[in-house]
PDB file of C-alpha atoms in Angstrom:
ATOM      1  CA  UNK A 366     116.371 173.337  73.605  1.00  0.00           C
ATOM      2  CA  UNK A 367     117.724 170.172  75.245  1.00  0.00           C
ATOM      3  CA  UNK A 368     117.147 169.205  78.864  1.00  0.00           C
ATOM      4  CA  UNK A 369     119.825 167.655  81.075  1.00  0.00           C
ATOM      5  CA  UNK A 370     118.265 164.703  82.901  1.00  0.00           C
ATOM      6  CA  UNK A 371     121.476 163.888  84.783  1.00  0.00           C
ATOM      7  CA  UNK A 372     124.114 166.380  85.849  1.00  0.00           C
ATOM      8  CA  UNK A 373     127.277 165.181  87.588  1.00  0.00           C
ATOM      9  CA  UNK A 374     129.290 167.903  89.260  1.00  0.00           C
ATOM     10  CA  UNK A 375     132.813 167.193  90.510  1.00  0.00           C
ATOM     11  CA  UNK A 376     132.150 163.571  91.492  1.00  0.00           C
ATOM     12  CA  UNK A 377     134.990 162.037  93.496  1.00  0.00           C
ATOM     13  CA  UNK A 378     135.233 158.646  95.180  1.00  0.00           C
ATOM     14  CA  UNK A 379     138.253 157.162  96.953  1.00  0.00           C
ATOM     15  CA  UNK A 380     138.879 153.711  98.375  1.00  0.00           C
ATOM     16  CA  UNK A 381     141.793 154.064 100.740  1.00  0.00           C
ATOM     17  CA  UNK A 382     144.717 155.463  98.772  1.00  0.00           C
ATOM     18  CA  UNK A 383     143.084 154.711  95.413  1.00  0.00           C
ATOM     19  CA  UNK A 384     140.994 157.377  93.696  1.00  0.00           C
ATOM     20  CA  UNK A 385     138.369 155.499  91.706  1.00  0.00           C
ATOM     21  CA  UNK A 386     136.654 158.623  90.354  1.00  0.00           C
ATOM     22  CA  UNK A 387     138.520 161.909  90.303  1.00  0.00           C
ATOM     23  CA  UNK A 388     136.366 165.050  90.136  1.00  0.00           C
ATOM     24  CA  UNK A 389     134.408 164.288  86.977  1.00  0.00           C
ATOM     25  CA  UNK A 390     131.591 166.429  85.596  1.00  0.00           C
ATOM     26  CA  UNK A 391     129.173 165.818  82.730  1.00  0.00           C
ATOM     27  CA  UNK A 392     125.546 166.129  81.676  1.00  0.00           C
ATOM     28  CA  UNK A 393     123.262 163.602  79.989  1.00  0.00           C
ATOM     29  CA  UNK A 394     120.703 165.232  77.729  1.00  0.00           C
ATOM     30  CA  UNK A 395     117.189 163.947  77.179  1.00  0.00           C
ATOM     31  CA  UNK A 396     116.971 161.540  74.237  1.00  0.00           C
ATOM     32  CA  UNK A 397     120.691 160.826  73.820  1.00  0.00           C
ATOM     33  CA  UNK A 398     122.897 157.809  74.349  1.00  0.00           C
ATOM     34  CA  UNK A 399     125.793 159.050  76.452  1.00  0.00           C
ATOM     35  CA  UNK A 400     128.798 156.755  76.585  1.00  0.00           C
ATOM     36  CA  UNK A 401     131.466 156.267  79.208  1.00  0.00           C
ATOM     37  CA  UNK A 402     134.293 154.579  77.303  1.00  0.00           C
ATOM     38  CA  UNK A 403     137.332 153.257  79.084  1.00  0.00           C
ATOM     39  CA  UNK A 404     139.181 150.123  80.221  1.00  0.00           C
ATOM     40  CA  UNK A 405     138.188 148.019  83.206  1.00  0.00           C
ATOM     41  CA  UNK A 406     139.037 149.960  86.352  1.00  0.00           C
ATOM     42  CA  UNK A 407     138.563 153.371  84.725  1.00  0.00           C
ATOM     43  CA  UNK A 408     135.805 154.329  87.172  1.00  0.00           C
ATOM     44  CA  UNK A 409     132.745 153.755  84.991  1.00  0.00           C
ATOM     45  CA  UNK A 410     130.846 151.453  87.341  1.00  0.00           C
ATOM     46  CA  UNK A 411     131.690 153.586  90.376  1.00  0.00           C
ATOM     47  CA  UNK A 412     130.235 156.568  88.520  1.00  0.00           C
ATOM     48  CA  UNK A 413     126.974 154.733  87.857  1.00  0.00           C
ATOM     49  CA  UNK A 414     126.786 153.596  91.480  1.00  0.00           C
ATOM     50  CA  UNK A 415     127.077 157.211  92.639  1.00  0.00           C
ATOM     51  CA  UNK A 416     124.347 158.319  90.224  1.00  0.00           C
ATOM     52  CA  UNK A 417     121.892 155.729  91.559  1.00  0.00           C
ATOM     53  CA  UNK A 418     122.978 156.359  95.192  1.00  0.00           C
ATOM     54  CA  UNK A 419     124.339 152.847  95.668  1.00  0.00           C
ATOM     55  CA  UNK A 420     127.448 154.560  97.034  1.00  0.00           C
ATOM     56  CA  UNK A 421     127.937 158.059  98.372  1.00  0.00           C
ATOM     57  CA  UNK A 422     130.497 160.333  96.647  1.00  0.00           C
ATOM     58  CA  UNK A 423     133.282 161.733  98.809  1.00  0.00           C
ATOM     59  CA  UNK A 424     132.661 165.063  97.112  1.00  0.00           C
ATOM     60  CA  UNK A 425     130.543 166.473  94.312  1.00  0.00           C
ATOM     61  CA  UNK A 426     126.897 165.836  93.616  1.00  0.00           C
ATOM     62  CA  UNK A 427     124.442 164.399  91.128  1.00  0.00           C
ATOM     63  CA  UNK A 428     121.278 166.144  89.990  1.00  0.00           C
ATOM     64  CA  UNK A 429     118.558 163.970  88.449  1.00  0.00           C
ATOM     65  CA  UNK A 430     115.529 165.409  86.676  1.00  0.00           C
ATOM     66  CA  UNK A 431     112.523 163.445  85.507  1.00  0.00           C
ATOM     67  CA  UNK A 432     110.870 165.088  82.454  1.00  0.00           C
ATOM     68  CA  UNK A 433     107.561 163.520  83.501  1.00  0.00           C
ATOM     69  CA  UNK A 434     107.581 165.370  86.827  1.00  0.00           C
ATOM     70  CA  UNK A 435     104.728 167.952  86.860  1.00  0.00           C
ATOM     71  CA  UNK A 436     107.094 170.320  88.702  1.00  0.00           C
ATOM     72  CA  UNK A 437     110.146 170.604  86.367  1.00  0.00           C
ATOM     73  CA  UNK A 438     111.945 172.863  88.853  1.00  0.00           C
ATOM     74  CA  UNK A 439     112.092 170.044  91.409  1.00  0.00           C
ATOM     75  CA  UNK A 440     115.273 167.952  91.452  1.00  0.00           C
ATOM     76  CA  UNK A 441     116.860 165.313  93.582  1.00  0.00           C
ATOM     77  CA  UNK A 442     120.565 165.354  94.288  1.00  0.00           C
ATOM     78  CA  UNK A 443     123.337 163.497  96.043  1.00  0.00           C
ATOM     79  CA  UNK A 444     122.319 160.554  98.207  1.00  0.00           C
ATOM     80  CA  UNK A 445     118.757 161.889  98.363  1.00  0.00           C
ATOM     81  CA  UNK A 446     118.080 160.730  94.786  1.00  0.00           C
ATOM     82  CA  UNK A 447     114.902 158.666  94.540  1.00  0.00           C
ATOM     83  CA  UNK A 448     115.791 156.362  91.617  1.00  0.00           C
ATOM     84  CA  UNK A 449     112.770 154.060  91.576  1.00  0.00           C
ATOM     85  CA  UNK A 450     110.693 155.711  88.875  1.00  0.00           C
ATOM     86  CA  UNK A 451     113.327 157.879  87.236  1.00  0.00           C
ATOM     87  CA  UNK A 452     116.231 155.467  86.731  1.00  0.00           C
ATOM     88  CA  UNK A 453     116.647 151.924  85.493  1.00  0.00           C
ATOM     89  CA  UNK A 454     119.912 149.992  85.702  1.00  0.00           C
ATOM     90  CA  UNK A 455     121.276 146.836  84.126  1.00  0.00           C
ATOM     91  CA  UNK A 456     124.454 146.282  86.157  1.00  0.00           C
ATOM     92  CA  UNK A 457     127.536 144.525  84.872  1.00  0.00           C
ATOM     93  CA  UNK A 458     127.128 141.935  87.648  1.00  0.00           C
ATOM     94  CA  UNK A 459     123.856 140.298  86.630  1.00  0.00           C
ATOM     95  CA  UNK A 460     120.916 141.321  88.858  1.00  0.00           C
ATOM     96  CA  UNK A 461     118.623 138.347  88.314  1.00  0.00           C
ATOM     97  CA  UNK A 462     117.427 135.493  90.492  1.00  0.00           C
ATOM     98  CA  UNK A 463     118.415 132.242  88.795  1.00  0.00           C
ATOM     99  CA  UNK A 464     115.907 130.135  90.732  1.00  0.00           C
ATOM    100  CA  UNK A 465     113.065 132.228  89.274  1.00  0.00           C
ATOM    101  CA  UNK A 466     111.727 132.055  85.731  1.00  0.00           C
ATOM    102  CA  UNK A 467     112.338 134.877  83.304  1.00  0.00           C
ATOM    103  CA  UNK A 468     108.774 136.096  83.767  1.00  0.00           C
ATOM    104  CA  UNK A 469     109.040 135.935  87.558  1.00  0.00           C
ATOM    105  CA  UNK A 470     112.235 137.972  87.487  1.00  0.00           C
ATOM    106  CA  UNK A 471     110.757 140.746  85.365  1.00  0.00           C
ATOM    107  CA  UNK A 472     107.543 140.724  87.411  1.00  0.00           C
ATOM    108  CA  UNK A 473     109.508 141.021  90.657  1.00  0.00           C
ATOM    109  CA  UNK A 474     111.449 144.063  89.469  1.00  0.00           C
ATOM    110  CA  UNK A 475     108.309 145.625  87.997  1.00  0.00           C
ATOM    111  CA  UNK A 476     106.578 145.286  91.366  1.00  0.00           C
ATOM    112  CA  UNK A 477     109.615 146.855  93.017  1.00  0.00           C
ATOM    113  CA  UNK A 478     108.977 149.862  90.759  1.00  0.00           C
ATOM    114  CA  UNK A 479     105.384 150.051  91.935  1.00  0.00           C
ATOM    115  CA  UNK A 480     103.631 148.465  88.961  1.00  0.00           C
ATOM    116  CA  UNK A 481     100.421 146.570  89.669  1.00  0.00           C
ATOM    117  CA  UNK A 482      97.354 145.148  87.916  1.00  0.00           C
ATOM    118  CA  UNK A 483      96.936 145.513  84.173  1.00  0.00           C
ATOM    119  CA  UNK A 484      99.853 147.908  83.945  1.00  0.00           C
ATOM    120  CA  UNK A 485     102.112 145.287  85.543  1.00  0.00           C
ATOM    121  CA  UNK A 486     101.034 142.537  83.139  1.00  0.00           C
ATOM    122  CA  UNK A 487     101.287 144.796  80.096  1.00  0.00           C
ATOM    123  CA  UNK A 488     104.795 145.987  80.939  1.00  0.00           C
ATOM    124  CA  UNK A 489     106.094 142.510  81.767  1.00  0.00           C
ATOM    125  CA  UNK A 490     104.765 141.190  78.443  1.00  0.00           C
ATOM    126  CA  UNK A 491     106.330 144.129  76.602  1.00  0.00           C
ATOM    127  CA  UNK A 492     109.759 143.803  78.255  1.00  0.00           C
ATOM    128  CA  UNK A 493     109.963 140.069  77.558  1.00  0.00           C
ATOM    129  CA  UNK A 494     108.812 140.511  73.963  1.00  0.00           C
ATOM    130  CA  UNK A 495     111.179 143.422  73.383  1.00  0.00           C
ATOM    131  CA  UNK A 496     114.210 141.422  74.530  1.00  0.00           C
ATOM    132  CA  UNK A 497     113.181 138.275  72.651  1.00  0.00           C
ATOM    133  CA  UNK A 498     112.459 136.154  75.727  1.00  0.00           C
ATOM    134  CA  UNK A 499     108.718 135.492  75.335  1.00  0.00           C
ATOM    135  CA  UNK A 500     109.218 131.871  74.292  1.00  0.00           C
ATOM    136  CA  UNK A 501     111.418 131.210  77.345  1.00  0.00           C
ATOM    137  CA  UNK A 502     109.455 133.241  79.893  1.00  0.00           C
ATOM    138  CA  UNK A 503     108.382 130.156  81.880  1.00  0.00           C
ATOM    139  CA  UNK A 504     111.888 128.648  82.025  1.00  0.00           C
ATOM    140  CA  UNK A 505     114.072 129.032  85.089  1.00  0.00           C
ATOM    141  CA  UNK A 506     116.568 131.802  84.316  1.00  0.00           C
ATOM    142  CA  UNK A 507     119.445 129.756  85.728  1.00  0.00           C
ATOM    143  CA  UNK A 508     119.115 127.563  82.621  1.00  0.00           C
ATOM    144  CA  UNK A 509     119.450 130.548  80.273  1.00  0.00           C
ATOM    145  CA  UNK A 510     122.558 131.084  78.173  1.00  0.00           C
ATOM    146  CA  UNK A 511     124.879 133.949  79.071  1.00  0.00           C
ATOM    147  CA  UNK A 512     123.385 136.097  76.319  1.00  0.00           C
ATOM    148  CA  UNK A 513     119.821 135.377  77.439  1.00  0.00           C
ATOM    149  CA  UNK A 514     120.714 136.328  81.022  1.00  0.00           C
ATOM    150  CA  UNK A 515     122.049 139.646  79.729  1.00  0.00           C
ATOM    151  CA  UNK A 516     118.804 140.216  77.835  1.00  0.00           C
ATOM    152  CA  UNK A 517     116.808 139.367  80.964  1.00  0.00           C
ATOM    153  CA  UNK A 518     118.974 141.841  82.884  1.00  0.00           C
ATOM    154  CA  UNK A 519     117.962 144.469  80.314  1.00  0.00           C
ATOM    155  CA  UNK A 520     114.266 143.521  80.524  1.00  0.00           C
ATOM    156  CA  UNK A 521     114.316 144.021  84.292  1.00  0.00           C
ATOM    157  CA  UNK A 522     115.936 147.442  83.856  1.00  0.00           C
ATOM    158  CA  UNK A 523     113.446 148.786  81.323  1.00  0.00           C
ATOM    159  CA  UNK A 524     110.161 147.195  82.428  1.00  0.00           C
ATOM    160  CA  UNK A 525     108.979 150.386  84.199  1.00  0.00           C
ATOM    161  CA  UNK A 526     110.061 152.617  81.257  1.00  0.00           C
ATOM    162  CA  UNK A 527     112.441 154.818  83.282  1.00  0.00           C
ATOM    163  CA  UNK A 528     113.416 158.336  82.254  1.00  0.00           C
ATOM    164  CA  UNK A 529     117.066 157.218  82.078  1.00  0.00           C
ATOM    165  CA  UNK A 530     118.299 153.643  81.701  1.00  0.00           C
ATOM    166  CA  UNK A 531     121.890 152.830  82.671  1.00  0.00           C
ATOM    167  CA  UNK A 532     123.596 149.943  80.930  1.00  0.00           C
ATOM    168  CA  UNK A 533     126.900 148.957  82.521  1.00  0.00           C
ATOM    169  CA  UNK A 534     128.970 146.818  80.125  1.00  0.00           C
ATOM    170  CA  UNK A 535     125.794 145.077  78.872  1.00  0.00           C
ATOM    171  CA  UNK A 536     127.531 142.813  76.333  1.00  0.00           C
ATOM    172  CA  UNK A 537     130.359 141.444  78.481  1.00  0.00           C
ATOM    173  CA  UNK A 538     130.827 137.710  78.091  1.00  0.00           C
ATOM    174  CA  UNK A 539     128.160 137.074  75.458  1.00  0.00           C
ATOM    175  CA  UNK A 540     128.389 135.324  72.109  1.00  0.00           C
ATOM    176  CA  UNK A 541     128.338 137.409  68.883  1.00  0.00           C
ATOM    177  CA  UNK A 542     124.689 136.611  68.084  1.00  0.00           C
ATOM    178  CA  UNK A 543     123.485 137.662  71.543  1.00  0.00           C
ATOM    179  CA  UNK A 544     125.693 140.737  71.404  1.00  0.00           C
ATOM    180  CA  UNK A 545     124.105 141.852  68.138  1.00  0.00           C
ATOM    181  CA  UNK A 546     120.645 141.212  69.600  1.00  0.00           C
ATOM    182  CA  UNK A 547     121.441 143.432  72.593  1.00  0.00           C
ATOM    183  CA  UNK A 548     122.867 146.183  70.407  1.00  0.00           C
ATOM    184  CA  UNK A 549     119.764 146.048  68.213  1.00  0.00           C
ATOM    185  CA  UNK A 550     117.636 146.373  71.373  1.00  0.00           C
ATOM    186  CA  UNK A 551     119.568 149.450  72.462  1.00  0.00           C
ATOM    187  CA  UNK A 552     119.275 151.045  69.034  1.00  0.00           C
ATOM    188  CA  UNK A 553     115.529 150.395  69.144  1.00  0.00           C
ATOM    189  CA  UNK A 554     115.325 152.208  72.495  1.00  0.00           C
ATOM    190  CA  UNK A 555     117.227 155.135  70.997  1.00  0.00           C
ATOM    191  CA  UNK A 556     114.794 155.241  68.070  1.00  0.00           C
ATOM    192  CA  UNK A 557     111.981 155.524  70.620  1.00  0.00           C
ATOM    193  CA  UNK A 558     113.680 158.557  72.156  1.00  0.00           C
ATOM    194  CA  UNK A 559     114.968 156.895  75.316  1.00  0.00           C
ATOM    195  CA  UNK A 560     117.806 158.438  77.311  1.00  0.00           C
ATOM    196  CA  UNK A 561     120.639 155.984  77.979  1.00  0.00           C
ATOM    197  CA  UNK A 562     123.910 156.004  79.889  1.00  0.00           C
ATOM    198  CA  UNK A 563     126.092 153.322  78.304  1.00  0.00           C
ATOM    199  CA  UNK A 564     129.411 152.142  79.702  1.00  0.00           C
ATOM    200  CA  UNK A 565     131.750 149.950  77.698  1.00  0.00           C
ATOM    201  CA  UNK A 566     135.365 149.158  76.977  1.00  0.00           C
ATOM    202  CA  UNK A 567     134.443 148.107  73.439  1.00  0.00           C
ATOM    203  CA  UNK A 568     135.322 150.972  71.123  1.00  0.00           C
ATOM    204  CA  UNK A 569     133.150 149.726  68.259  1.00  0.00           C
ATOM    205  CA  UNK A 570     130.040 149.649  70.477  1.00  0.00           C
ATOM    206  CA  UNK A 571     130.523 153.241  71.613  1.00  0.00           C
ATOM    207  CA  UNK A 572     131.147 154.355  68.046  1.00  0.00           C
ATOM    208  CA  UNK A 573     128.021 152.559  66.798  1.00  0.00           C
ATOM    209  CA  UNK A 574     125.597 153.592  69.543  1.00  0.00           C
ATOM    210  CA  UNK A 575     126.608 156.776  71.300  1.00  0.00           C
ATOM    211  CA  UNK A 576     125.741 160.359  70.448  1.00  0.00           C
ATOM    212  CA  UNK A 577     128.371 161.694  72.826  1.00  0.00           C
ATOM    213  CA  UNK A 578     131.226 159.894  74.538  1.00  0.00           C
ATOM    214  CA  UNK A 579     133.339 160.653  77.591  1.00  0.00           C
ATOM    215  CA  UNK A 580     136.744 158.966  77.403  1.00  0.00           C
ATOM    216  CA  UNK A 581     137.635 157.769  80.928  1.00  0.00           C
ATOM    217  CA  UNK A 582     140.892 156.473  82.356  1.00  0.00           C
ATOM    218  CA  UNK A 583     142.194 156.284  85.923  1.00  0.00           C
ATOM    219  CA  UNK A 584     139.061 157.940  87.251  1.00  0.00           C
ATOM    220  CA  UNK A 585     139.304 161.035  85.038  1.00  0.00           C
ATOM    221  CA  UNK A 586     137.434 162.189  81.948  1.00  0.00           C
ATOM    222  CA  UNK A 587     140.132 162.866  79.358  1.00  0.00           C
ATOM    223  CA  UNK A 588     137.832 164.132  76.602  1.00  0.00           C
ATOM    224  CA  UNK A 589     134.092 164.503  76.047  1.00  0.00           C
ATOM    225  CA  UNK A 590     132.324 165.294  72.791  1.00  0.00           C
ATOM    226  CA  UNK A 591     130.379 163.843  69.910  1.00  0.00           C
ATOM    227  CA  UNK A 592     132.048 160.795  68.387  1.00  0.00           C
ATOM    228  CA  UNK A 593     132.967 162.491  65.106  1.00  0.00           C
ATOM    229  CA  UNK A 594     134.349 165.525  66.941  1.00  0.00           C
ATOM    230  CA  UNK A 595     136.506 163.330  69.199  1.00  0.00           C
ATOM    231  CA  UNK A 596     137.909 161.525  66.173  1.00  0.00           C
ATOM    232  CA  UNK A 597     138.597 164.789  64.355  1.00  0.00           C
ATOM    233  CA  UNK A 598     140.313 166.305  67.388  1.00  0.00           C
ATOM    234  CA  UNK A 599     142.263 163.327  68.735  1.00  0.00           C
ATOM    235  CA  UNK A 600     142.137 160.470  66.224  1.00  0.00           C
ATOM    236  CA  UNK A 601     145.072 161.441  64.070  1.00  0.00           C
ATOM    237  CA  UNK A 602     145.372 161.039  60.320  1.00  0.00           C
ATOM    238  CA  UNK A 603     144.113 158.385  57.923  1.00  0.00           C
ATOM    239  CA  UNK A 604     146.522 155.719  56.696  1.00  0.00           C
ATOM    240  CA  UNK A 605     146.509 154.638  53.034  1.00  0.00           C
ATOM    241  CA  UNK A 606     147.948 151.233  52.181  1.00  0.00           C
ATOM    242  CA  UNK A 607     148.332 150.372  48.488  1.00  0.00           C
ATOM    243  CA  UNK A 608     149.447 147.009  47.140  1.00  0.00           C
ATOM    244  CA  UNK A 609     151.110 146.915  43.703  1.00  0.00           C
ATOM    245  CA  UNK A 610     150.758 143.826  41.493  1.00  0.00           C
ATOM    246  CA  UNK A 611     154.101 144.280  39.761  1.00  0.00           C
ATOM    247  CA  UNK A 612     156.405 146.557  41.763  1.00  0.00           C
ATOM    248  CA  UNK A 613     159.100 148.442  39.854  1.00  0.00           C
ATOM    249  CA  UNK A 614     162.594 146.991  40.009  1.00  0.00           C
ATOM    250  CA  UNK A 615     163.968 150.299  41.243  1.00  0.00           C
ATOM    251  CA  UNK A 616     162.325 151.326  44.537  1.00  0.00           C
ATOM    252  CA  UNK A 617     164.273 154.585  44.523  1.00  0.00           C
ATOM    253  CA  UNK A 618     162.710 155.609  41.213  1.00  0.00           C
ATOM    254  CA  UNK A 619     159.250 154.795  42.566  1.00  0.00           C
ATOM    255  CA  UNK A 620     159.880 156.970  45.626  1.00  0.00           C
ATOM    256  CA  UNK A 621     160.943 159.823  43.368  1.00  0.00           C
ATOM    257  CA  UNK A 622     157.731 159.461  41.350  1.00  0.00           C
ATOM    258  CA  UNK A 623     155.647 159.508  44.526  1.00  0.00           C
ATOM    259  CA  UNK A 624     157.392 162.656  45.740  1.00  0.00           C
ATOM    260  CA  UNK A 625     156.906 164.383  42.377  1.00  0.00           C
ATOM    261  CA  UNK A 626     153.182 163.560  42.477  1.00  0.00           C
ATOM    262  CA  UNK A 627     152.853 165.182  45.909  1.00  0.00           C
ATOM    263  CA  UNK A 628     152.964 162.000  48.013  1.00  0.00           C
ATOM    264  CA  UNK A 629     156.073 163.027  49.948  1.00  0.00           C
ATOM    265  CA  UNK A 630     155.290 160.952  53.035  1.00  0.00           C
ATOM    266  CA  UNK A 631     154.780 157.687  51.167  1.00  0.00           C
ATOM    267  CA  UNK A 632     157.015 154.792  52.208  1.00  0.00           C
ATOM    268  CA  UNK A 633     157.805 151.902  49.864  1.00  0.00           C
ATOM    269  CA  UNK A 634     158.302 148.374  51.172  1.00  0.00           C
ATOM    270  CA  UNK A 635     158.506 145.905  48.297  1.00  0.00           C
ATOM    271  CA  UNK A 636     155.045 145.821  46.726  1.00  0.00           C
ATOM    272  CA  UNK A 637     153.467 147.925  49.490  1.00  0.00           C
ATOM    273  CA  UNK A 638     153.134 151.710  49.602  1.00  0.00           C
ATOM    274  CA  UNK A 639     151.791 153.356  52.748  1.00  0.00           C
ATOM    275  CA  UNK A 640     151.441 156.895  54.051  1.00  0.00           C
ATOM    276  CA  UNK A 641     149.417 159.051  56.435  1.00  0.00           C
ATOM    277  CA  UNK A 642     147.222 161.815  55.079  1.00  0.00           C
ATOM    278  CA  UNK A 643     144.480 164.290  55.886  1.00  0.00           C
ATOM    279  CA  UNK A 644     143.117 164.032  52.327  1.00  0.00           C
ATOM    280  CA  UNK A 645     142.779 160.338  51.424  1.00  0.00           C
ATOM    281  CA  UNK A 646     140.617 160.806  48.315  1.00  0.00           C
ATOM    282  CA  UNK A 647     142.954 163.421  46.818  1.00  0.00           C
ATOM    283  CA  UNK A 648     145.984 161.242  47.531  1.00  0.00           C
ATOM    284  CA  UNK A 649     144.407 158.147  45.960  1.00  0.00           C
ATOM    285  CA  UNK A 650     143.768 160.233  42.827  1.00  0.00           C
ATOM    286  CA  UNK A 651     147.447 161.232  42.787  1.00  0.00           C
ATOM    287  CA  UNK A 652     148.471 157.579  43.113  1.00  0.00           C
ATOM    288  CA  UNK A 653     146.185 156.571  40.253  1.00  0.00           C
ATOM    289  CA  UNK A 654     147.832 159.226  38.059  1.00  0.00           C
ATOM    290  CA  UNK A 655     151.190 157.436  38.258  1.00  0.00           C
ATOM    291  CA  UNK A 656     149.943 154.597  36.056  1.00  0.00           C
ATOM    292  CA  UNK A 657     151.066 151.867  38.457  1.00  0.00           C
ATOM    293  CA  UNK A 658     149.501 148.409  38.386  1.00  0.00           C
ATOM    294  CA  UNK A 659     147.725 148.800  41.743  1.00  0.00           C
ATOM    295  CA  UNK A 660     145.987 145.658  43.023  1.00  0.00           C
ATOM    296  CA  UNK A 661     144.322 147.030  46.180  1.00  0.00           C
ATOM    297  CA  UNK A 662     144.002 150.287  48.083  1.00  0.00           C
ATOM    298  CA  UNK A 663     142.874 150.429  51.722  1.00  0.00           C
ATOM    299  CA  UNK A 664     142.102 153.519  53.779  1.00  0.00           C
ATOM    300  CA  UNK A 665     142.360 153.027  57.544  1.00  0.00           C
ATOM    301  CA  UNK A 666     140.455 155.919  59.067  1.00  0.00           C
ATOM    302  CA  UNK A 667     140.959 156.930  62.717  1.00  0.00           C
ATOM    303  CA  UNK A 668     138.416 155.715  65.259  1.00  0.00           C
ATOM    304  CA  UNK A 669     137.765 155.862  68.993  1.00  0.00           C
ATOM    305  CA  UNK A 670     140.515 153.298  69.590  1.00  0.00           C
ATOM    306  CA  UNK A 671     142.963 155.750  68.026  1.00  0.00           C
ATOM    307  CA  UNK A 672     141.496 158.559  70.136  1.00  0.00           C
ATOM    308  CA  UNK A 673     142.116 156.598  73.335  1.00  0.00           C
ATOM    309  CA  UNK A 674     145.618 155.632  72.222  1.00  0.00           C
ATOM    310  CA  UNK A 675     146.516 159.230  71.413  1.00  0.00           C
ATOM    311  CA  UNK A 676     145.101 160.514  74.716  1.00  0.00           C
ATOM    312  CA  UNK A 677     146.686 157.866  76.951  1.00  0.00           C
ATOM    313  CA  UNK A 678     149.577 156.399  75.003  1.00  0.00           C
ATOM    314  CA  UNK A 679     148.193 152.870  75.278  1.00  0.00           C
ATOM    315  CA  UNK A 680     145.581 150.625  73.750  1.00  0.00           C
ATOM    316  CA  UNK A 681     142.041 150.638  75.118  1.00  0.00           C
ATOM    317  CA  UNK A 682     142.313 146.897  75.823  1.00  0.00           C
ATOM    318  CA  UNK A 683     145.611 147.028  77.737  1.00  0.00           C
TER     319      UNK A 683
END
């Protein structure tokens, strides 16, 4: 039986005439990576800020449970949430002090979480080692690269080992090597059983990391499910693209052959044949049975980008 560590119920937040978050509800289960996927301005950061009580919702509430609490029936909700021990956050706007060293930053945030003595030193060492910053711990963080600052941001969020860690667009503006390092860090946390709320507008990150994903746009949750279920329900069909080495002189005859083999939706454009299908392996077998000199075959399967496009009518990066 799973336990919901965070429950959002009808969260709404308006700024003047603009509704940033529009009555959304969801639960984050213990041990999962829960993704909020959507473009900039979808309401992801506002949602996180309401969870940690940085801003007060206009309506709705948040219930936070800490599995380490000796009284599991006790909860905190709304603006009365006490996030210090239960929640950790790495905000999109970096929360580090550039005049301090990496070690001083992590130590400061650890002290803010109540860590002292041996426990403080142990956790600071662990957080810096985990994020690959041990060798630069004595350097002023203002001299760090963008990727290193993001990793320091993560170290400060996890140093007290919170019940839920919230990562708001943690790879924005970093180079590919640093991005992969951060994603490896997050996967390592998942393998340790951590519970993570992950916001991103990068489809491939959500697809790689998240157990469940809520698709957000214009302050609303459009769909919420496991990644494979979202793709099955909203991703559309696979596209097969075949390239022929020596196309027949008569395209009409080729189309007739494709139809006779059961590939009625196939379109021929010179040396290229393409069609949508729900059964790519069966259709590739049918194509092979025609005896054509096929150079390459590619199957483009639907993904979360296709899910967002089908739900909203526009690209995730628009």
